[in-house]
């Protein structure tokens, strides 16, 4: 089976990569002048309806949109690269950052169960990502997958949250890097931060170190995909060895009495922490965005993604258990937990080893995160949801330099001001929301094909999905408010089960040709339930911040996004006809 499909040669005249004209940012007819823009605004209702009903296609995402980048990304990654990219992206992005905070504030020793619950949910999401990435290996990841199955508008909401996730995630890692560095140098996480009393609490500690780290990491990521991958897996092997050391030494110095009480804040504290420590597992979705640069997606992505996520889940549970057994949860340092824990048992030298490992882990997370986030941005820009200037791929490096710079600048501004707890709550709800949508999209892909599914069968699928989503949301709400006790949870779970059972008896309209999620619809439906449950476990502040960010996204969409994508899509529909002859071969990009 062919490994790739080469798009038709572009007839576009090559231009300099570094250019700044209006045409590069707003080439659509709607933004040609003030009159055309006013005309576009007057047709917002019609265009919004078009966007709500519009669906992209595999062909469009695979063959038409990449031409907007002018230069192709290079297929240079193998299963080995992807496995270590997942490891480098995930390990360090949370376990060294969030574990201490959640063990101290919410879960106590039961933070181990928080990691187990989040790991299970993350693995379900990884399965959904893998099937899509094998079938549609493009740089857009979840954005492209949702655009094909759930439509342009839903994809935009996801795109907004992807951008939010990218900026907040990178900023949080930058802040955490500075915390560990400060603890290592002066035993003070805030040592390098500048306190500004006139600013609001949680935003009054300026962090210039975080900004410097972000620029360095993103600069390396821009230099080339294969170079960054090699650097990542070499350094990640060192991280793996240090993690083994942390686990072994942690259990050697473990005190069983530190596990009592195991549930200081009850089961509710466990799931509250599970929603936040989900951050520790994020990053695996970045591997899906590397599909366009993978040599053999059908073989390499399942091995690299699912294999690495299974191992990481086990590692996280062992590391969390080692921490809470070394030190009583009330004495755990929230900013640099592992460094301070080793210092407390008299292993002062180990403190520096762990800090260096944490710094290295967070650095590789920034590297891989920068690669994945920029590729998300590239595909979003290819669709014109943001200016196509950010879709350009540099001819020498083969990387999306403009998109990387955008993420770097935005995340640096956020990292300079925002504290870790503010960033983690916003990041978690955004990520969980996207993962929930991915599970919904997979079920739609399996049970609905526009050309062949009858309206009656479509209605059945929609009803089942609505009941699955609503019952999951109700169950999460009942748990959050502690209403009706176990009776309420049982009823909600029963309704979820019946809806999934009915869906399982409906005829599947599509089967995975190479690699597919097993036990459909049960595992995707379970992924919907677990993600919504974890979302429901977050605090009200997270929802408030999420709502504000979503509101800003919608305003942008109504005044810019809907018009840019409408123009671009109607232009691309003409281009799609030119490659219609390969519509049946796009599945062979495997």
Coordinates of C-alpha atoms in Angstrom, one line a residue:
X1 CA 0.0 0.0 0.0
X2 CA 1.3 3.4 -0.9
X3 CA 2.8 5.4 1.9
X4 CA 1.9 8.8 0.5
X5 CA 0.0 10.6 -2.2
X6 CA 1.7 13.5 -3.8
X7 CA -0.6 16.4 -4.5
X8 CA -0.8 18.0 -7.9
X9 CA 2.1 20.3 -8.6
X10 CA 1.4 23.9 -7.7
X11 CA 1.5 26.5 -10.4
X12 CA 2.0 29.3 -7.8
X13 CA 5.1 31.4 -8.4
X14 CA 7.6 31.0 -5.5
X15 CA 7.9 34.1 -3.4
X16 CA 10.1 35.0 -0.5
X17 CA 9.2 33.3 2.8
X18 CA 9.6 36.6 4.7
X19 CA 6.8 38.8 3.5
X20 CA 4.2 41.0 5.3
X21 CA 1.7 42.2 2.7
X22 CA -2.1 42.4 3.4
X23 CA -2.5 39.7 0.8
X24 CA -0.6 37.3 3.0
X25 CA -2.8 37.9 6.0
X26 CA -6.2 38.6 4.5
X27 CA -6.3 37.5 0.8
X28 CA -10.1 36.7 0.9
X29 CA -12.5 38.9 -1.2
X30 CA -14.5 39.8 1.9
X31 CA -11.5 41.8 3.2
X32 CA -10.5 43.4 0.0
X33 CA -11.9 46.8 1.0
X34 CA -14.4 48.3 3.4
X35 CA -17.3 48.0 1.0
X36 CA -16.7 44.2 0.5
X37 CA -16.3 43.7 4.3
X38 CA -19.6 45.5 4.9
X39 CA -21.2 43.4 2.3
X40 CA -19.8 40.3 4.0
X41 CA -21.1 41.4 7.4
X42 CA -24.6 41.8 5.9
X43 CA -24.5 38.2 4.8
X44 CA -23.3 36.8 8.1
X45 CA -26.5 34.8 8.7
X46 CA -26.3 33.0 5.4
X47 CA -22.6 32.4 5.7
X48 CA -22.9 31.2 9.3
X49 CA -25.6 28.7 8.2
X50 CA -23.2 27.5 5.4
X51 CA -20.4 27.0 7.9
X52 CA -22.7 25.1 10.4
X53 CA -23.7 22.7 7.7
X54 CA -20.4 22.4 5.9
X55 CA -18.2 19.4 6.2
X56 CA -14.7 19.1 4.9
X57 CA -13.5 15.9 3.2
X58 CA -10.5 13.6 3.5
X59 CA -9.4 14.7 0.0
X60 CA -9.6 18.4 0.9
X61 CA -7.6 18.0 4.1
X62 CA -5.0 15.7 2.6
X63 CA -4.5 17.2 -0.9
X64 CA -5.9 20.7 -1.3
X65 CA -5.2 22.5 1.9
X66 CA -1.4 21.6 2.1
X67 CA -0.8 23.6 -1.0
X68 CA -1.4 26.8 1.0
X69 CA 1.9 26.1 2.8
X70 CA 3.8 26.4 -0.6
X71 CA 6.4 24.0 0.7
X72 CA 5.9 20.4 1.8
X73 CA 6.7 19.1 5.3
X74 CA 9.3 16.3 5.1
X75 CA 8.3 12.7 5.8
X76 CA 11.2 11.7 8.1
X77 CA 9.7 10.2 11.3
X78 CA 9.5 6.5 12.3
X79 CA 7.7 4.6 15.1
X80 CA 10.9 5.1 17.2
X81 CA 10.7 8.8 16.7
X82 CA 7.0 9.0 17.5
X83 CA 7.3 6.9 20.7
X84 CA 10.0 9.2 22.1
X85 CA 8.2 12.3 20.9
X86 CA 5.2 11.1 22.9
X87 CA 7.4 10.3 25.9
X88 CA 9.3 13.6 25.6
X89 CA 6.1 15.6 25.2
X90 CA 4.2 14.0 28.0
X91 CA 6.7 13.1 30.7
X92 CA 7.8 16.3 32.3
X93 CA 4.7 18.3 31.3
X94 CA 2.8 17.3 34.4
X95 CA 4.3 14.7 36.7
X96 CA 7.0 17.2 37.9
X97 CA 4.6 20.1 37.9
X98 CA 1.1 19.2 39.1
X99 CA 1.6 16.2 41.4
X100 CA 2.8 18.1 44.4
X101 CA 0.0 20.7 44.0
X102 CA -2.8 18.1 43.8
X103 CA -1.4 15.8 46.5
X104 CA -1.1 18.7 48.9
X105 CA -4.4 20.5 48.1
X106 CA -6.9 17.9 47.0
X107 CA -6.2 14.1 46.7
X108 CA -3.5 13.4 49.3
X109 CA -1.9 10.0 48.9
X110 CA -4.9 9.0 46.6
X111 CA -3.3 11.2 43.9
X112 CA -2.1 7.8 42.6
X113 CA -5.7 6.9 41.8
X114 CA -6.1 10.4 40.2
X115 CA -3.3 9.5 37.8
X116 CA -4.8 6.1 37.2
X117 CA -8.2 7.6 36.3
X118 CA -6.7 10.3 34.1
X119 CA -4.4 7.7 32.4
X120 CA -7.4 5.5 31.6
X121 CA -9.3 8.4 30.0
X122 CA -6.2 9.6 28.2
X123 CA -5.6 6.1 26.7
X124 CA -9.2 6.0 25.4
X125 CA -8.6 9.4 23.7
X126 CA -5.3 8.1 22.3
X127 CA -7.1 5.3 20.7
X128 CA -9.5 7.7 18.9
X129 CA -6.6 9.9 17.8
X130 CA -4.7 6.9 16.4
X131 CA -7.5 5.7 14.2
X132 CA -8.0 9.2 12.7
X133 CA -4.2 9.8 12.3
X134 CA -3.7 6.6 10.5
X135 CA -6.6 7.2 8.1
X136 CA -6.1 11.0 7.6
X137 CA -2.3 11.7 8.2
X138 CA -2.3 15.5 8.1
X139 CA -0.7 18.2 10.3
X140 CA -4.1 19.4 11.6
X141 CA -4.7 16.6 14.1
X142 CA -8.0 16.9 15.9
X143 CA -8.8 20.1 14.0
X144 CA -8.9 18.4 10.7
X145 CA -10.6 15.3 12.1
X146 CA -13.4 17.4 13.6
X147 CA -13.7 19.5 10.5
X148 CA -14.4 16.4 8.4
X149 CA -16.9 14.7 10.8
X150 CA -18.6 17.4 12.8
X151 CA -18.3 20.4 10.6
X152 CA -16.6 23.7 10.2
X153 CA -18.1 25.5 13.1
X154 CA -17.4 22.8 15.7
X155 CA -13.9 22.6 14.3
X156 CA -13.5 26.3 14.8
X157 CA -14.5 26.0 18.5
X158 CA -12.0 23.2 18.8
X159 CA -9.4 25.3 17.0
X160 CA -9.9 28.1 19.4
X161 CA -9.4 25.7 22.3
X162 CA -6.4 24.2 20.6
X163 CA -4.8 27.6 20.3
X164 CA -5.8 28.3 24.0
X165 CA -4.3 24.9 25.0
X166 CA -1.1 25.6 23.0
X167 CA -0.6 29.0 24.6
X168 CA -1.6 28.1 28.1
X169 CA 0.3 24.8 28.0
X170 CA 3.5 26.3 26.9
X171 CA 3.2 29.2 29.4
X172 CA 2.6 26.7 32.2
X173 CA 5.7 24.7 31.3
X174 CA 7.8 27.9 31.1
X175 CA 6.6 28.9 34.6
X176 CA 7.3 25.4 36.0
X177 CA 10.7 25.4 34.5
X178 CA 11.5 28.7 36.3
X179 CA 10.1 27.3 39.5
X180 CA 12.4 24.2 39.4
X181 CA 15.4 26.3 38.4
X182 CA 14.8 28.7 41.3
X183 CA 14.4 25.8 43.8
X184 CA 17.7 24.2 42.5
X185 CA 19.6 27.5 42.8
X186 CA 18.2 29.1 45.9
X187 CA 15.6 26.6 47.3
X188 CA 13.0 29.2 46.4
X189 CA 10.6 28.6 43.4
X190 CA 10.0 32.4 43.1
X191 CA 13.7 33.3 43.3
X192 CA 13.9 34.6 39.7
X193 CA 10.5 36.2 39.6
X194 CA 9.8 39.9 40.0
X195 CA 7.0 40.7 42.5
X196 CA 4.7 43.6 41.4
X197 CA 2.4 44.5 44.3
X198 CA 0.2 46.7 42.1
X199 CA -1.0 43.7 40.0
X200 CA -3.8 41.3 41.0
X201 CA -2.9 38.1 43.0
X202 CA -2.0 35.2 40.8
X203 CA -0.8 37.7 38.1
X204 CA 1.7 39.7 40.2
X205 CA 4.9 37.6 39.9
X206 CA 6.6 38.4 36.6
X207 CA 8.7 35.5 35.2
X208 CA 11.4 36.6 32.7
X209 CA 13.1 33.2 32.9
X210 CA 10.0 31.5 31.6
X211 CA 10.1 33.9 28.6
X212 CA 13.7 33.1 27.8
X213 CA 13.1 29.3 28.0
X214 CA 10.2 29.5 25.7
X215 CA 12.1 31.4 23.0
X216 CA 15.1 29.0 23.2
X217 CA 12.9 25.8 23.0
X218 CA 10.8 27.2 20.1
X219 CA 13.9 28.3 18.3
X220 CA 15.3 24.8 18.3
X221 CA 11.9 23.4 17.1
X222 CA 12.0 25.7 14.1
X223 CA 15.4 24.4 13.0
X224 CA 14.1 21.1 11.7
X225 CA 11.8 18.2 12.5
X226 CA 14.3 15.3 12.4
X227 CA 17.0 17.3 14.3
X228 CA 14.5 18.1 17.0
X229 CA 13.4 14.4 17.1
X230 CA 16.9 13.1 17.5
X231 CA 17.7 15.6 20.3
X232 CA 14.4 14.7 22.0
X233 CA 14.9 10.9 22.1
X234 CA 18.5 11.1 23.2
X235 CA 17.6 13.4 26.1
X236 CA 14.5 11.4 26.9
X237 CA 16.5 8.2 27.3
X238 CA 18.4 10.0 30.1
X239 CA 15.1 11.1 31.6
X240 CA 13.9 7.5 31.6
X241 CA 17.0 6.4 33.6
X242 CA 16.5 9.2 36.1
X243 CA 12.8 8.3 36.5
X244 CA 13.8 4.7 37.3
X245 CA 16.1 6.2 40.0
X246 CA 13.4 8.3 41.4
X247 CA 11.0 5.4 41.7
X248 CA 13.5 3.0 43.2
X249 CA 14.9 5.4 45.7
X250 CA 11.5 6.7 46.5
X251 CA 10.3 3.2 47.5
X252 CA 13.5 2.5 49.4
X253 CA 12.8 5.6 51.6
X254 CA 9.0 5.1 51.7
X255 CA 7.1 5.3 54.9
X256 CA 3.8 3.4 54.8
X257 CA 2.4 5.7 57.5
X258 CA 2.5 8.6 55.0
X259 CA -0.4 6.9 53.2
X260 CA -2.7 7.5 56.1
X261 CA -5.2 9.0 55.6
X262 CA -5.3 7.8 52.0
X263 CA -8.5 9.8 51.2
X264 CA -8.1 13.0 53.2
X265 CA -10.8 14.7 51.0
X266 CA -12.7 11.7 50.0
X267 CA -13.5 10.4 46.5
X268 CA -14.4 13.9 45.4
X269 CA -10.8 15.0 46.1
X270 CA -9.5 12.2 43.9
X271 CA -11.6 13.2 40.9
X272 CA -11.0 16.9 41.4
X273 CA -7.3 16.1 41.1
X274 CA -7.8 13.7 38.3
X275 CA -9.3 16.5 36.2
X276 CA -6.2 18.7 36.9
X277 CA -3.5 16.0 36.6
X278 CA -4.9 15.2 33.2
X279 CA -2.4 17.9 32.2
X280 CA 0.3 15.3 32.9
X281 CA -1.0 13.2 30.0
X282 CA -1.5 15.9 27.5
X283 CA 1.0 16.0 24.7
X284 CA 0.2 12.7 23.1
X285 CA -2.2 14.5 20.7
X286 CA 0.9 16.3 19.4
X287 CA 2.0 13.0 17.9
X288 CA -1.1 13.0 15.7
X289 CA -0.1 16.3 14.3
X290 CA 3.2 14.7 13.2
X291 CA 1.3 12.3 10.9
X292 CA 2.1 14.4 7.8
X293 CA 5.8 13.9 8.5
X294 CA 5.6 10.2 9.3
X295 CA 7.0 7.7 6.8
X296 CA 4.5 4.9 7.4
X297 CA 1.5 6.2 9.4
X298 CA -0.4 2.9 9.5
X299 CA 2.4 1.1 11.2
X300 CA 4.3 3.8 13.1
X301 CA 1.5 5.8 14.7
X302 CA -0.3 2.9 16.6
X303 CA 3.1 1.6 17.9
X304 CA 4.4 5.0 18.8
X305 CA 1.3 6.5 20.3
X306 CA -0.6 3.7 22.1
X307 CA 2.6 1.9 23.2
X308 CA 4.1 5.0 24.7
X309 CA 0.9 6.1 26.5
X310 CA 0.5 2.7 28.2
X311 CA 4.0 2.8 29.6
X312 CA 3.7 6.4 30.6
X313 CA 0.5 5.7 32.6
X314 CA 2.3 3.0 34.6
X315 CA 5.3 5.3 35.2
X316 CA 3.1 8.2 36.4
X317 CA 1.3 6.0 39.0
X318 CA 4.6 4.7 40.3
X319 CA 6.2 8.1 40.5
X320 CA 3.1 9.6 42.3
X321 CA 3.1 6.7 44.8
X322 CA 6.8 7.2 45.5
X323 CA 6.3 10.9 46.2
X324 CA 3.4 10.5 48.7
X325 CA 5.3 7.6 50.5
X326 CA 8.5 9.6 50.8
X327 CA 6.8 12.6 52.3
X328 CA 3.5 13.3 54.1
X329 CA 1.1 15.0 51.7
X330 CA 0.7 18.0 54.0
X331 CA 4.5 18.7 53.7
X332 CA 4.8 18.3 50.0
X333 CA 6.1 21.4 48.2
X334 CA 3.5 22.5 45.6
X335 CA 6.0 24.0 43.2
X336 CA 9.0 21.7 43.2
X337 CA 7.6 18.5 44.9
X338 CA 10.3 15.9 44.0
X339 CA 13.3 18.2 44.6
X340 CA 12.1 19.1 48.1
X341 CA 11.0 15.5 48.9
X342 CA 14.6 14.2 48.2
X343 CA 16.0 17.1 50.2
X344 CA 13.8 16.1 53.2
X345 CA 15.2 12.6 53.3
X346 CA 18.7 13.9 53.4
X347 CA 19.6 13.1 49.8
X348 CA 20.7 16.7 49.0
X349 CA 22.6 15.7 45.9
X350 CA 19.6 13.8 44.6
X351 CA 17.6 17.0 44.8
X352 CA 19.8 18.5 42.1
X353 CA 19.6 15.4 40.0
X354 CA 15.8 15.3 40.1
X355 CA 15.6 19.1 39.4
X356 CA 17.9 18.7 36.4
X357 CA 15.7 15.8 35.2
X358 CA 12.6 17.8 35.7
X359 CA 14.1 20.8 33.8
X360 CA 15.1 18.5 31.0
X361 CA 11.7 16.8 30.9
X362 CA 10.0 20.2 30.8
X363 CA 12.4 21.3 28.1
X364 CA 11.6 18.3 25.8
X365 CA 7.9 18.9 26.5
X366 CA 8.3 22.4 25.3
X367 CA 10.2 21.2 22.2
X368 CA 7.7 18.6 21.2
X369 CA 4.8 20.8 22.2
X370 CA 6.2 23.6 20.0
X371 CA 6.3 21.2 17.1
X372 CA 2.8 19.9 17.5
X373 CA 1.2 23.3 18.3
X374 CA 2.8 24.9 15.3
X375 CA 1.4 22.1 13.1
X376 CA -2.1 22.6 14.5
X377 CA -1.8 26.3 13.7
X378 CA -0.5 25.5 10.2
X379 CA -3.6 23.5 9.3
X380 CA -5.9 26.0 11.0
X381 CA -4.3 28.7 8.9
X382 CA -4.5 26.6 5.7
X383 CA -8.3 26.6 6.2
X384 CA -8.1 30.5 6.7
X385 CA -9.6 30.4 10.2
X386 CA -6.6 32.4 11.0
X387 CA -4.5 34.3 8.4
X388 CA -2.9 32.0 5.9
X389 CA 0.4 33.7 6.6
X390 CA 0.8 31.3 9.4
X391 CA 0.4 28.3 7.1
X392 CA 3.7 28.9 5.3
X393 CA 6.4 26.2 5.6
X394 CA 9.9 27.4 5.4
X395 CA 11.7 26.0 2.3
X396 CA 15.0 25.2 4.1
X397 CA 13.9 23.9 7.5
X398 CA 10.7 22.3 6.3
X399 CA 9.0 23.6 9.4
X400 CA 6.2 26.2 9.9
X401 CA 8.3 29.0 11.3
X402 CA 5.6 31.7 11.3
X403 CA 3.1 29.5 13.2
X404 CA 5.9 28.7 15.7
X405 CA 6.7 32.3 16.2
X406 CA 3.0 33.1 16.8
X407 CA 2.8 30.5 19.6
X408 CA 6.1 31.6 21.1
X409 CA 5.1 35.3 21.4
X410 CA 1.6 34.6 22.8
X411 CA 2.7 32.0 25.3
X412 CA 5.6 34.2 26.4
X413 CA 3.3 37.1 27.2
X414 CA 1.0 34.8 29.2
X415 CA 3.9 33.1 31.0
X416 CA 5.3 36.5 32.1
X417 CA 2.2 37.2 34.2
X418 CA 0.1 34.1 35.0
X419 CA 0.6 31.7 38.0
X420 CA 0.6 27.9 37.6
X421 CA -2.8 27.2 39.2
X422 CA -4.6 29.7 36.9
X423 CA -3.0 28.1 33.8
X424 CA -3.6 24.4 34.9
X425 CA -7.4 24.8 35.4
X426 CA -7.9 26.5 32.0
X427 CA -5.6 24.1 30.2
X428 CA -7.4 21.0 31.6
X429 CA -11.0 22.0 30.6
X430 CA -9.9 23.0 27.1
X431 CA -8.0 19.7 26.6
X432 CA -10.8 17.5 28.0
X433 CA -13.4 19.3 25.8
X434 CA -11.4 18.6 22.7
X435 CA -10.9 15.0 23.6
X436 CA -14.6 14.6 24.2
X437 CA -15.3 16.0 20.8
X438 CA -12.8 13.5 19.2
X439 CA -14.7 10.6 20.7
X440 CA -18.0 12.0 19.3
X441 CA -16.3 12.5 15.9
X442 CA -15.1 8.9 15.8
X443 CA -18.6 7.5 16.4
X444 CA -20.0 9.8 13.7
X445 CA -17.3 8.6 11.3
X446 CA -18.2 4.9 12.0
X447 CA -22.0 5.3 11.8
X448 CA -22.5 8.1 9.3
X449 CA -21.5 8.5 5.7
X450 CA -23.1 11.4 3.9
X451 CA -23.5 9.6 0.5
X452 CA -25.1 6.5 1.8
X453 CA -26.6 6.9 5.3
X454 CA -30.4 7.5 5.3
X455 CA -31.9 10.3 7.2
X456 CA -33.7 7.8 9.5
X457 CA -30.4 6.1 10.4
X458 CA -28.8 9.5 10.9
X459 CA -31.6 10.5 13.3
X460 CA -31.0 7.3 15.3
X461 CA -27.3 8.0 15.6
X462 CA -27.8 11.6 16.6
X463 CA -30.4 10.6 19.3
X464 CA -28.0 8.0 20.7
X465 CA -25.1 10.5 20.8
X466 CA -27.2 13.1 22.5
X467 CA -28.4 10.7 25.2
X468 CA -24.8 9.5 25.7
X469 CA -23.5 13.1 26.1
X470 CA -26.4 14.3 28.2
X471 CA -26.3 11.3 30.6
X472 CA -22.6 11.7 31.0
X473 CA -23.0 15.4 31.7
X474 CA -25.8 14.8 34.2
X475 CA -23.8 12.2 36.0
X476 CA -20.9 14.6 36.3
X477 CA -23.2 17.3 37.5
X478 CA -24.8 15.0 40.1
X479 CA -21.3 14.0 41.4
X480 CA -20.2 17.6 41.5
X481 CA -23.2 18.8 43.5
X482 CA -23.6 15.6 45.5
X483 CA -27.2 15.4 44.6
X484 CA -29.3 12.2 44.9
X485 CA -26.3 10.2 46.0
X486 CA -25.6 6.8 44.4
X487 CA -29.2 6.6 43.1
X488 CA -28.6 9.5 40.7
X489 CA -25.2 8.1 39.6
X490 CA -26.8 4.7 38.9
X491 CA -29.6 6.2 36.9
X492 CA -27.2 8.3 34.8
X493 CA -24.9 5.4 34.2
X494 CA -27.9 3.2 33.2
X495 CA -29.1 5.7 30.7
X496 CA -25.6 5.9 29.2
X497 CA -25.4 2.1 29.0
X498 CA -28.8 1.8 27.2
X499 CA -28.0 4.5 24.7
X500 CA -24.6 2.9 23.9
X501 CA -26.3 -0.5 23.6
X502 CA -28.8 0.8 21.2
X503 CA -26.0 2.5 19.1
X504 CA -24.1 -0.8 19.1
X505 CA -27.1 -2.5 17.3
X506 CA -27.2 0.2 14.5
X507 CA -25.4 -0.7 11.3
X508 CA -21.9 0.7 10.9
X509 CA -21.5 2.7 7.7
X510 CA -17.7 2.6 7.7
X511 CA -15.0 0.3 9.1
X512 CA -11.4 1.1 9.7
X513 CA -9.4 -0.2 6.8
X514 CA -6.0 -0.5 8.5
X515 CA -6.2 0.2 12.2
X516 CA -9.3 0.9 14.2
X517 CA -10.5 1.5 17.8
X518 CA -11.7 -1.9 19.2
X519 CA -15.1 -2.3 20.9
X520 CA -16.9 0.5 19.0
X521 CA -19.1 2.1 20.2
X522 CA -18.3 1.2 23.8
X523 CA -14.8 2.6 24.2
X524 CA -15.5 5.9 22.4
X525 CA -18.7 6.3 24.4
X526 CA -16.7 5.6 27.6
X527 CA -14.2 8.2 26.5
X528 CA -17.1 10.7 26.2
X529 CA -18.3 9.8 29.7
X530 CA -14.9 10.0 31.4
X531 CA -13.9 13.3 29.7
X532 CA -17.2 14.9 30.7
X533 CA -16.9 13.5 34.2
X534 CA -13.4 15.0 34.6
X535 CA -14.7 18.3 33.2
X536 CA -17.5 18.3 35.8
X537 CA -14.9 17.8 38.5
X538 CA -13.2 21.1 37.8
X539 CA -13.9 24.3 39.8
X540 CA -16.2 27.1 38.9
X541 CA -13.3 29.4 38.1
X542 CA -12.1 27.1 35.3
X543 CA -15.6 27.3 33.7
X544 CA -15.7 31.0 34.0
X545 CA -12.3 31.5 32.3
X546 CA -13.3 28.9 29.7
X547 CA -16.5 30.7 29.0
X548 CA -14.7 34.1 28.6
X549 CA -12.2 32.6 26.2
X550 CA -15.0 30.9 24.2
X551 CA -16.9 34.1 24.0
X552 CA -13.9 35.9 22.6
X553 CA -13.5 33.1 20.0
X554 CA -17.1 33.5 18.9
X555 CA -16.7 37.2 18.5
X556 CA -13.7 36.7 16.3
X557 CA -15.5 34.0 14.3
X558 CA -18.5 36.2 13.6
X559 CA -16.4 39.2 12.4
X560 CA -13.5 37.4 10.8
X561 CA -13.4 33.6 10.8
X562 CA -16.8 32.9 9.2
X563 CA -16.1 35.2 6.2
X564 CA -12.5 34.1 5.6
X565 CA -13.4 30.4 5.7
X566 CA -16.5 30.9 3.6
X567 CA -14.4 32.6 0.8
X568 CA -11.6 30.0 1.1
X569 CA -13.9 27.0 1.1
X570 CA -15.8 28.1 -2.0
X571 CA -12.4 28.7 -3.7
X572 CA -11.1 25.3 -2.5
X573 CA -14.2 23.6 -3.8
X574 CA -13.0 24.4 -7.3
X575 CA -9.6 23.1 -6.5
X576 CA -11.0 19.9 -5.1
X577 CA -12.6 19.1 -8.4
X578 CA -9.2 19.1 -10.0
X579 CA -8.1 16.3 -7.7
X580 CA -11.4 14.4 -7.7
X581 CA -9.7 11.6 -9.5
X582 CA -7.6 10.8 -6.5
X583 CA -10.5 11.0 -4.0
X584 CA -10.6 7.2 -3.8
X585 CA -6.8 7.0 -3.2
X586 CA -6.6 9.4 -0.3
X587 CA -7.3 6.4 2.0
X588 CA -4.0 5.0 0.8
X589 CA -2.1 7.7 2.6
X590 CA -1.3 5.0 5.1

